[in-house]
mmCIF file of C-alpha atoms and ligand atoms in Angstrom:
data_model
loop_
_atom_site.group_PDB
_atom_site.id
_atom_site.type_symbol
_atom_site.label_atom_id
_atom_site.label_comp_id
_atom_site.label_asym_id
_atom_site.label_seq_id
_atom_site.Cartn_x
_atom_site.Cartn_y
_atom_site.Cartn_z
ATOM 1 C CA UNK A 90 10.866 -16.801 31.134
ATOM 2 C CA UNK A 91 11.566 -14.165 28.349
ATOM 3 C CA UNK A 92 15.173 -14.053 29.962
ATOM 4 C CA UNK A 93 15.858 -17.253 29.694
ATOM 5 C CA UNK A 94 15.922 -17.212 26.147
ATOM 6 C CA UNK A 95 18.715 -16.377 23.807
ATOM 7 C CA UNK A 96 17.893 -13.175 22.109
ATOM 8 C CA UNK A 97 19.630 -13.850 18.707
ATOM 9 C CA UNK A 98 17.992 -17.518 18.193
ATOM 10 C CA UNK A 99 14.242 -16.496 18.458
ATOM 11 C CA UNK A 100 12.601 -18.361 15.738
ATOM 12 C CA UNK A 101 11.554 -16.213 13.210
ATOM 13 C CA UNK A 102 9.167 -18.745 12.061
ATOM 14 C CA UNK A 103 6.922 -20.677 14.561
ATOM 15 C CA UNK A 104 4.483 -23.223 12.874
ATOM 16 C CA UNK A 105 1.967 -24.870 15.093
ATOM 17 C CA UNK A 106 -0.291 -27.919 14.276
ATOM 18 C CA UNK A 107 -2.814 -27.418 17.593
ATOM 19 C CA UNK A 108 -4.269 -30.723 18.097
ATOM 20 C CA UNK A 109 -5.995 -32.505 20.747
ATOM 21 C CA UNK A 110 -9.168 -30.454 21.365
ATOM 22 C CA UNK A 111 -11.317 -33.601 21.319
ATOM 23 C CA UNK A 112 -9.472 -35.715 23.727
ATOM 24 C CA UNK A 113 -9.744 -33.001 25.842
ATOM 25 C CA UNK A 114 -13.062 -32.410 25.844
ATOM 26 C CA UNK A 115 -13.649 -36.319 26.128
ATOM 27 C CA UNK A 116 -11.662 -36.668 29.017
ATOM 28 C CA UNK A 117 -14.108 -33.879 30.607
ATOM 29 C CA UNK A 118 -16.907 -35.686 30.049
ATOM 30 C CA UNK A 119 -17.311 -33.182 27.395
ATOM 31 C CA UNK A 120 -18.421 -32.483 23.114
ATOM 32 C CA UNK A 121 -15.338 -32.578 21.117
ATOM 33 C CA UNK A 122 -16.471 -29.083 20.491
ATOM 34 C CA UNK A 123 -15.939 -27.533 24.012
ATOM 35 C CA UNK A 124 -12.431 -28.754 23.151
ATOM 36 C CA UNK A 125 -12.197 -26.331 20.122
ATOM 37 C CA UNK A 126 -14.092 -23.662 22.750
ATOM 38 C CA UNK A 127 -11.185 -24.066 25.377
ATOM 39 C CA UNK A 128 -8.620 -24.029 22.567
ATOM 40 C CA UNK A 129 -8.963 -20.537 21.880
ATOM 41 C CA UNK A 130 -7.398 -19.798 25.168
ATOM 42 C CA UNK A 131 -4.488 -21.639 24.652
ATOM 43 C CA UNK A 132 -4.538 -19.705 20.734
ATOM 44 C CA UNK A 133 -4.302 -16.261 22.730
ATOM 45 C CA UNK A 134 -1.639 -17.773 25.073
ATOM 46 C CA UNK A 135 0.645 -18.516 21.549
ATOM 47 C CA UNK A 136 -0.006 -15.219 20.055
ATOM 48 C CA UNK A 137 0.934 -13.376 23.236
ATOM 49 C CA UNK A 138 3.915 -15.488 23.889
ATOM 50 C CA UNK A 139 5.036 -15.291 20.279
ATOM 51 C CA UNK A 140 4.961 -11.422 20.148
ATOM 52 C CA UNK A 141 6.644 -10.716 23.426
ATOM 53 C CA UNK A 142 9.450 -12.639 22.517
ATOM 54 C CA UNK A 143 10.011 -11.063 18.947
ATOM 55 C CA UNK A 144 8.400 -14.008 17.196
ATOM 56 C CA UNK A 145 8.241 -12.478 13.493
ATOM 57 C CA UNK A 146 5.809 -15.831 11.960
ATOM 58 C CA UNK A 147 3.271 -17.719 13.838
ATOM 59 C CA UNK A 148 1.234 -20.294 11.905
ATOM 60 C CA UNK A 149 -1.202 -21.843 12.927
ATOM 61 C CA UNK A 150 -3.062 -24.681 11.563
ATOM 62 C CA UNK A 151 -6.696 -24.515 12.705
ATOM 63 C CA UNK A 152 -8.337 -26.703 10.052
ATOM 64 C CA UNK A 153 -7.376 -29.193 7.114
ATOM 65 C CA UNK A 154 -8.970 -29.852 4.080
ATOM 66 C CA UNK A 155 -9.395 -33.411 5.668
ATOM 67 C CA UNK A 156 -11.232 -31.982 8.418
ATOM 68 C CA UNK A 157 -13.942 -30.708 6.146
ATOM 69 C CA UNK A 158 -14.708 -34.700 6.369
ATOM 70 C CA UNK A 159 -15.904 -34.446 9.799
ATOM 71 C CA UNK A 160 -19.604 -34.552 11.442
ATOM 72 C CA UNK A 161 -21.341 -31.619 10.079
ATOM 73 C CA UNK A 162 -21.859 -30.133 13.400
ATOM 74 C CA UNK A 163 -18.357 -30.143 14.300
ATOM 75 C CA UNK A 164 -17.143 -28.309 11.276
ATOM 76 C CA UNK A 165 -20.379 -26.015 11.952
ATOM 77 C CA UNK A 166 -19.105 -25.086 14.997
ATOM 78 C CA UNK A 167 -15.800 -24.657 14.360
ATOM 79 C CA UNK A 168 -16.679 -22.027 11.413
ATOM 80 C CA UNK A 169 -18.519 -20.479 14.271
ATOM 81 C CA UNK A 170 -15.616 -20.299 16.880
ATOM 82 C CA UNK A 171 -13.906 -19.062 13.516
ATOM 83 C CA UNK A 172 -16.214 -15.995 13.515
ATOM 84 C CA UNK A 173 -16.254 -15.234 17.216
ATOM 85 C CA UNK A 174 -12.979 -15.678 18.004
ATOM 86 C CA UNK A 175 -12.015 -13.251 14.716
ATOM 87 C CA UNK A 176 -14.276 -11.013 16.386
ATOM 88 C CA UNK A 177 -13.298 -10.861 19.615
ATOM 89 C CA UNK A 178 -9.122 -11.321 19.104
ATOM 90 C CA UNK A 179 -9.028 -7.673 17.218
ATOM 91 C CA UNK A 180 -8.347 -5.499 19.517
ATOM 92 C CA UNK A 181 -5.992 -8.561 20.854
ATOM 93 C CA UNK A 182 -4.350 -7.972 17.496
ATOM 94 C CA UNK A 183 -4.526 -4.413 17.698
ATOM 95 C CA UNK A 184 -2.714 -3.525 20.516
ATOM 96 C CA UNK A 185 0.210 -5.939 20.093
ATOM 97 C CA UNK A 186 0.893 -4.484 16.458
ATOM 98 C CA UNK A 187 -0.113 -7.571 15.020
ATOM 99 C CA UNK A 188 -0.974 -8.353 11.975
ATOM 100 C CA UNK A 189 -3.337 -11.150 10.637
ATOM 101 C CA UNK A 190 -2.883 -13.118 7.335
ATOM 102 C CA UNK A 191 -4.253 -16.453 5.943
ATOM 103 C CA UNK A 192 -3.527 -19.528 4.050
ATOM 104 C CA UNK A 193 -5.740 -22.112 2.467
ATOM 105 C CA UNK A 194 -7.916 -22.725 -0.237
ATOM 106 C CA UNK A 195 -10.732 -19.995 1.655
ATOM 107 C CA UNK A 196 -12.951 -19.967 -1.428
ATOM 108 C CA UNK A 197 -14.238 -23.106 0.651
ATOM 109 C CA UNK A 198 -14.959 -21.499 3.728
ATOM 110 C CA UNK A 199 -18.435 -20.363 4.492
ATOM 111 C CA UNK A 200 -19.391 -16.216 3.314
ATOM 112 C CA UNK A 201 -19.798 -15.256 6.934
ATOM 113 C CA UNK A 202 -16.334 -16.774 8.443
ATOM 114 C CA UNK A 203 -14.681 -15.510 5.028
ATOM 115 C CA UNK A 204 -15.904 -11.870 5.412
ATOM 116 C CA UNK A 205 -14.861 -11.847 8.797
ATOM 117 C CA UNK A 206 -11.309 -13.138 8.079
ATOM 118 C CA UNK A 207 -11.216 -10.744 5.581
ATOM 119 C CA UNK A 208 -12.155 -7.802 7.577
ATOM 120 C CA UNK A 209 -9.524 -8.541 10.156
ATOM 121 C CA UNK A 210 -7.003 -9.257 7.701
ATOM 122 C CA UNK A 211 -7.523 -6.009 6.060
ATOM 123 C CA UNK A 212 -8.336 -3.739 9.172
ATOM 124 C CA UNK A 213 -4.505 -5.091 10.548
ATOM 125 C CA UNK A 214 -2.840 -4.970 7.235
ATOM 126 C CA UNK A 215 -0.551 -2.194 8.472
ATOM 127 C CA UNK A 216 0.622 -3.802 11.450
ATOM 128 C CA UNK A 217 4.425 -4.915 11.677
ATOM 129 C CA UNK A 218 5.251 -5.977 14.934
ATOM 130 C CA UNK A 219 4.292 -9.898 14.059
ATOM 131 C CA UNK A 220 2.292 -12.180 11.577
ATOM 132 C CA UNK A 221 0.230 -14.171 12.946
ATOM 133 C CA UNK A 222 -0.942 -16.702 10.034
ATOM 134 C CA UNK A 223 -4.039 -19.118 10.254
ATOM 135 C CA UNK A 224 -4.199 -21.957 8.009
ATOM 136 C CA UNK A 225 -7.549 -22.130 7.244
ATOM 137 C CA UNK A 226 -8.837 -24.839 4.916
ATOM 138 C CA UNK A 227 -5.522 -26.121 3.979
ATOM 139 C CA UNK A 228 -3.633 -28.857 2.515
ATOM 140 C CA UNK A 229 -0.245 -28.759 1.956
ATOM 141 C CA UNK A 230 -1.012 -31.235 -1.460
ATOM 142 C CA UNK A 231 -3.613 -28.780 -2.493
ATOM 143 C CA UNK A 232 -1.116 -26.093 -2.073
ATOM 144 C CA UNK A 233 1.460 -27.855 -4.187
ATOM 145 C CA UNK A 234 -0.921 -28.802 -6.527
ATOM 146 C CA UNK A 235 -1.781 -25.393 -7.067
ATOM 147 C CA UNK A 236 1.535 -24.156 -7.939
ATOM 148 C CA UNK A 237 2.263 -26.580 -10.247
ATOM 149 C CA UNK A 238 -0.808 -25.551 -12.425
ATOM 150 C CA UNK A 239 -0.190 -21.713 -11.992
ATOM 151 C CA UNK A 240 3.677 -22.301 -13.235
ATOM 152 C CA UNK A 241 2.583 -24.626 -15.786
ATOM 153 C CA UNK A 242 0.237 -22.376 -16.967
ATOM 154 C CA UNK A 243 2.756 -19.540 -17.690
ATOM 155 C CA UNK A 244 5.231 -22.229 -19.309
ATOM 156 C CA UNK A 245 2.354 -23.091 -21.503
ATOM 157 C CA UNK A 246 1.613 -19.088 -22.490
ATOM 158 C CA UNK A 247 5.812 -18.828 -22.707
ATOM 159 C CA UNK A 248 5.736 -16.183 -19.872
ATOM 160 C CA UNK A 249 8.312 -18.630 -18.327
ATOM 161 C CA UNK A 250 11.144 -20.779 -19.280
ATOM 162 C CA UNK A 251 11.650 -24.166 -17.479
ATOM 163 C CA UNK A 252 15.042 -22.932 -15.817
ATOM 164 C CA UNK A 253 13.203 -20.173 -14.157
ATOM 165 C CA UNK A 254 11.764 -22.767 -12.046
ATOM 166 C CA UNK A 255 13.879 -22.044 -9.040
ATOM 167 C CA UNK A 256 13.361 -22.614 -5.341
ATOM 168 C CA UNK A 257 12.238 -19.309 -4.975
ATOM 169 C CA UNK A 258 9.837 -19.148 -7.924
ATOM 170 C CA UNK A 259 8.655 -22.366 -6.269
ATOM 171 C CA UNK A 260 7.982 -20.226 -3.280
ATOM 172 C CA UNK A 261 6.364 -17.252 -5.011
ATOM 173 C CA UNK A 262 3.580 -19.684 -6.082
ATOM 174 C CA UNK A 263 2.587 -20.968 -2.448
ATOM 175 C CA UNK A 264 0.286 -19.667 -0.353
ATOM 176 C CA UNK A 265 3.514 -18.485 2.442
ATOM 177 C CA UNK A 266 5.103 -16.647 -1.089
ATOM 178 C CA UNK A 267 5.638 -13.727 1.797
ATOM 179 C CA UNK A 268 6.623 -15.863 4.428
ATOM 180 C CA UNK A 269 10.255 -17.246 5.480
ATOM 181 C CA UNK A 270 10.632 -21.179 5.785
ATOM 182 C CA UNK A 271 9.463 -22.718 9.181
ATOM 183 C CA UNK A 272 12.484 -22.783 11.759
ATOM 184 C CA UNK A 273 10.352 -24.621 14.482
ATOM 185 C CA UNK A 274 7.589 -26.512 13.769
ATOM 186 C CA UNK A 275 5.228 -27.790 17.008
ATOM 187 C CA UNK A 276 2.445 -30.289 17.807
ATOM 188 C CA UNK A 277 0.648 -31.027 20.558
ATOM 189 C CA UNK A 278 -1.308 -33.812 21.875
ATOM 190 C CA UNK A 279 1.573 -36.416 21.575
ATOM 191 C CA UNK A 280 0.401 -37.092 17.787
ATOM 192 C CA UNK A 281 4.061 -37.156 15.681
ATOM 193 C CA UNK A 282 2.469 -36.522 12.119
ATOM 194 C CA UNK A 283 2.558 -34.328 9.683
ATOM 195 C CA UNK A 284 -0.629 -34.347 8.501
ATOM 196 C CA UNK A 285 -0.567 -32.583 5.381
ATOM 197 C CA UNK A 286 0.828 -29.131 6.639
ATOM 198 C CA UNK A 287 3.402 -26.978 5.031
ATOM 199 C CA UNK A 288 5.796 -29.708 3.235
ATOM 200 C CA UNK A 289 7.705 -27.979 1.649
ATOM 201 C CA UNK A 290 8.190 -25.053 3.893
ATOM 202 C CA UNK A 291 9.096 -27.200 6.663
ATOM 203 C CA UNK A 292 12.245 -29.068 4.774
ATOM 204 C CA UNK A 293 14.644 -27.629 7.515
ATOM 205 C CA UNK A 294 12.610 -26.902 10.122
ATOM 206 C CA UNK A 295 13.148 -28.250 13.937
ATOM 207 C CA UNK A 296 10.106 -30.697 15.082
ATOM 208 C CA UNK A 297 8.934 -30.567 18.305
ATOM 209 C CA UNK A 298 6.207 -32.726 19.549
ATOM 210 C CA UNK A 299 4.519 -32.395 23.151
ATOM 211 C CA UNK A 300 2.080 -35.022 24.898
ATOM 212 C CA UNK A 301 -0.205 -31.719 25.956
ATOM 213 C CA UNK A 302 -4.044 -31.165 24.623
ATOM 214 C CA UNK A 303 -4.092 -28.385 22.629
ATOM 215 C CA UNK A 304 -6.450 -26.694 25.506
ATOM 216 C CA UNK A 305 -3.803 -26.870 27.832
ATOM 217 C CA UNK A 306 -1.555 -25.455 26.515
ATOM 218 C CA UNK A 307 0.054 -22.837 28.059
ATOM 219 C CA UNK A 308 3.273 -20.372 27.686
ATOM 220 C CA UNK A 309 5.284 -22.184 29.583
ATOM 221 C CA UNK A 310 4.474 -25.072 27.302
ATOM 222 C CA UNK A 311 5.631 -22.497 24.504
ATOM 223 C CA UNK A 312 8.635 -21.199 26.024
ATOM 224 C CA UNK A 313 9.969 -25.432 26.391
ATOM 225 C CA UNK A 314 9.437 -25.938 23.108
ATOM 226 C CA UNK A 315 11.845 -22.378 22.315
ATOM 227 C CA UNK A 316 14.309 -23.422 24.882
ATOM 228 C CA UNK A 317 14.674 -27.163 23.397
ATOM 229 C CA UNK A 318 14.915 -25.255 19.973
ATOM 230 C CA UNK A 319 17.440 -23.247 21.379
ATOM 231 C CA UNK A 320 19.894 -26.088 22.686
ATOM 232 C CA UNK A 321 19.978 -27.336 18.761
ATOM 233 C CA UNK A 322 22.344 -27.384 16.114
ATOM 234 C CA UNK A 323 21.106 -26.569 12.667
ATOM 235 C CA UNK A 324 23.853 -28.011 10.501
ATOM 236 C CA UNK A 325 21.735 -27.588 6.765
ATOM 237 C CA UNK A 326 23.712 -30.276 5.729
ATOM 238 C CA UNK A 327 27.150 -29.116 7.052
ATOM 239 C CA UNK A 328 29.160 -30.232 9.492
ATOM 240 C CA UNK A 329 29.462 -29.153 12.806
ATOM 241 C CA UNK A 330 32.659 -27.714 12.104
ATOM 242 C CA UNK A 331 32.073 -25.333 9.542
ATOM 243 C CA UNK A 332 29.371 -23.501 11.341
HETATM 244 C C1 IPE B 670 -7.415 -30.151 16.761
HETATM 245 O O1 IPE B 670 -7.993 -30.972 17.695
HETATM 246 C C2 IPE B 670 -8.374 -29.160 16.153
HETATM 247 C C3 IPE B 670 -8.746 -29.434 14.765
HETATM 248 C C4 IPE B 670 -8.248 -30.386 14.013
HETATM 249 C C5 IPE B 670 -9.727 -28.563 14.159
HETATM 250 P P1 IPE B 670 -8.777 -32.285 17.293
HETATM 251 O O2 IPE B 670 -10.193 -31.938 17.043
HETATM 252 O O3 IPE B 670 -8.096 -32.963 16.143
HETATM 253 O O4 IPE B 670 -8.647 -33.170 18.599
HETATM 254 P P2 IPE B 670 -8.357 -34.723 18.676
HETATM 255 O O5 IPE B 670 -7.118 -34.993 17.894
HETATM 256 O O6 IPE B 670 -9.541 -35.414 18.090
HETATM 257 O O7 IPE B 670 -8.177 -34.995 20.125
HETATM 258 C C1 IPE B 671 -4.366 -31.695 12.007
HETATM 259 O O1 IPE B 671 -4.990 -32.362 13.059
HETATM 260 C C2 IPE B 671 -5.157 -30.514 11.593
HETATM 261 C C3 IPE B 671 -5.254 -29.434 12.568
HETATM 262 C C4 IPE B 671 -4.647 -29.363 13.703
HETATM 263 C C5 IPE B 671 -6.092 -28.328 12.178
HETATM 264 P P1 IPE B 671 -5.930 -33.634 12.796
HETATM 265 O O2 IPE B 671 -6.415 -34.076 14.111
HETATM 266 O O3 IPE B 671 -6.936 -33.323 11.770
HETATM 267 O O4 IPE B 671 -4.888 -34.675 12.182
HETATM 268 P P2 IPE B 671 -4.930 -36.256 12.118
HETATM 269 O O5 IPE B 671 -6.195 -36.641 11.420
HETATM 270 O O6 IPE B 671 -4.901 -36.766 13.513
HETATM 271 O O7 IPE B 671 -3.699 -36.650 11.380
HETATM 272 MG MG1 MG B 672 -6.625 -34.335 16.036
#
């Protein structure tokens, strides 16, 4: 598969909104939350993909600040998976150089999953090979929101004038400040929403949407979605000529 692909037009920034856990585990027969279970597997399938092809972002969005309006067991659970999976993907992480990283509002997120998400962010802190981002907790509203109080908080103190409000200040005040803008942006489960994730860092970005459950999702599925990508022309506004 890896051949297949054109070596110079790897996304360097995969975003991935992983839905359809629950209509999986319906159609089973099964709790919405053996949906989230299986999901993991196809989360490990991503990651793996990703960093074999010299995928530099992966972002993942694993839970909304919507979802915090589901039954309380569900959003138990998944804090749970949240743990165990942390737990268990580190030495995942380890070996392919990869290095973990978060964004969300995670004050929200119960002490036990935030420790853990800590810990594994800070025990893979050194690794370069990829990033491998979970959004966790987060809206892309809330996010915005956010930076416009923290930049109109320094125009109020005069630690910033109004036309130092640039794109890239912009950026510096989001939650991906260290992250480059999404160049392919994925869901599953043959949903085509948005649903509140990255807005503004997906302004450019290529939209791919696949009728596959999140839980079977595969590499294969992952390596479509790159080749499609591949096959497209990004004109940024341009015409095809002057690319
Ligand atoms: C995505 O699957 C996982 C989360 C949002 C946490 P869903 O749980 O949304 O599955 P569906 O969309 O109900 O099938
Ligand atoms: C988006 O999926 C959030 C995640 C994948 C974590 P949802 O299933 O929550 O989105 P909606 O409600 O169908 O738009
Ligand atoms: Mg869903």
């Amino acid at each position: 598969m890896k051949k297949q692909l054109i070596e110079n037009k790897i996304p360097e920034h995969i975003a991935i909104i992983m839905d359809g856990n629950g209509r999986w585990a319906k159609k089973q027969g099964l709790l919405r939350v053996a949906g989230h279970e299986k999901g993991t597997i196809a989360v490990r399938e991503a990651v793996e993909f990703s960093a074999e092809i010299g995928v530099k972002n992966l972002t993942l969005f694993a839970f909304s600040t919507e979802n915090w309006n589901r039954p309380k067991f569900e959003v138990k659970t998944l804090m749970k998976l949240l743990v165990s999976s942390l737990k268990k993907e580190l030495p995942t992480l380890q070996k392919n150089n990869i290095r973990l990283n978060s964004v969300g509002n995670l004050s929200t997120l119960p002490d036990k999953a935030r420790a853990e998400l800590e810990e594994v962010i800070q025990k893979t802190q050194a690794n370069t090979h990829m990033t491998l981002t979970l959004a966790l907790s987060y809206g892309s509203r809330e996010e915005i929101k956010r930076m416009v109080r923290r930049i109109s908080e320094k125009v109020k103190n005069n630690q910033l004038k109004l036309d130092e409000i640039t794109d890239a200040l912009i950026n510096q005040h989001l939650y991906t400040f260290d992250m480059p803008d999404v160049d392919l942006l994925i869901r599953t489960s043959g949903e085509q929403r948005i649903s509140n994730f990255l807005l503004w860092q997906i302004a450019y970005a290529e939209l791919y949407f696949c009728d596959v459950l999140w839980p079977d999702f595969r590499k294969e599925h992952l390596f479509d979605a790159i080749y499609n990508y591949q096959k497209r022309e990004r004109r940024f506004g341009k015409t095809s000529e002057q690319l």
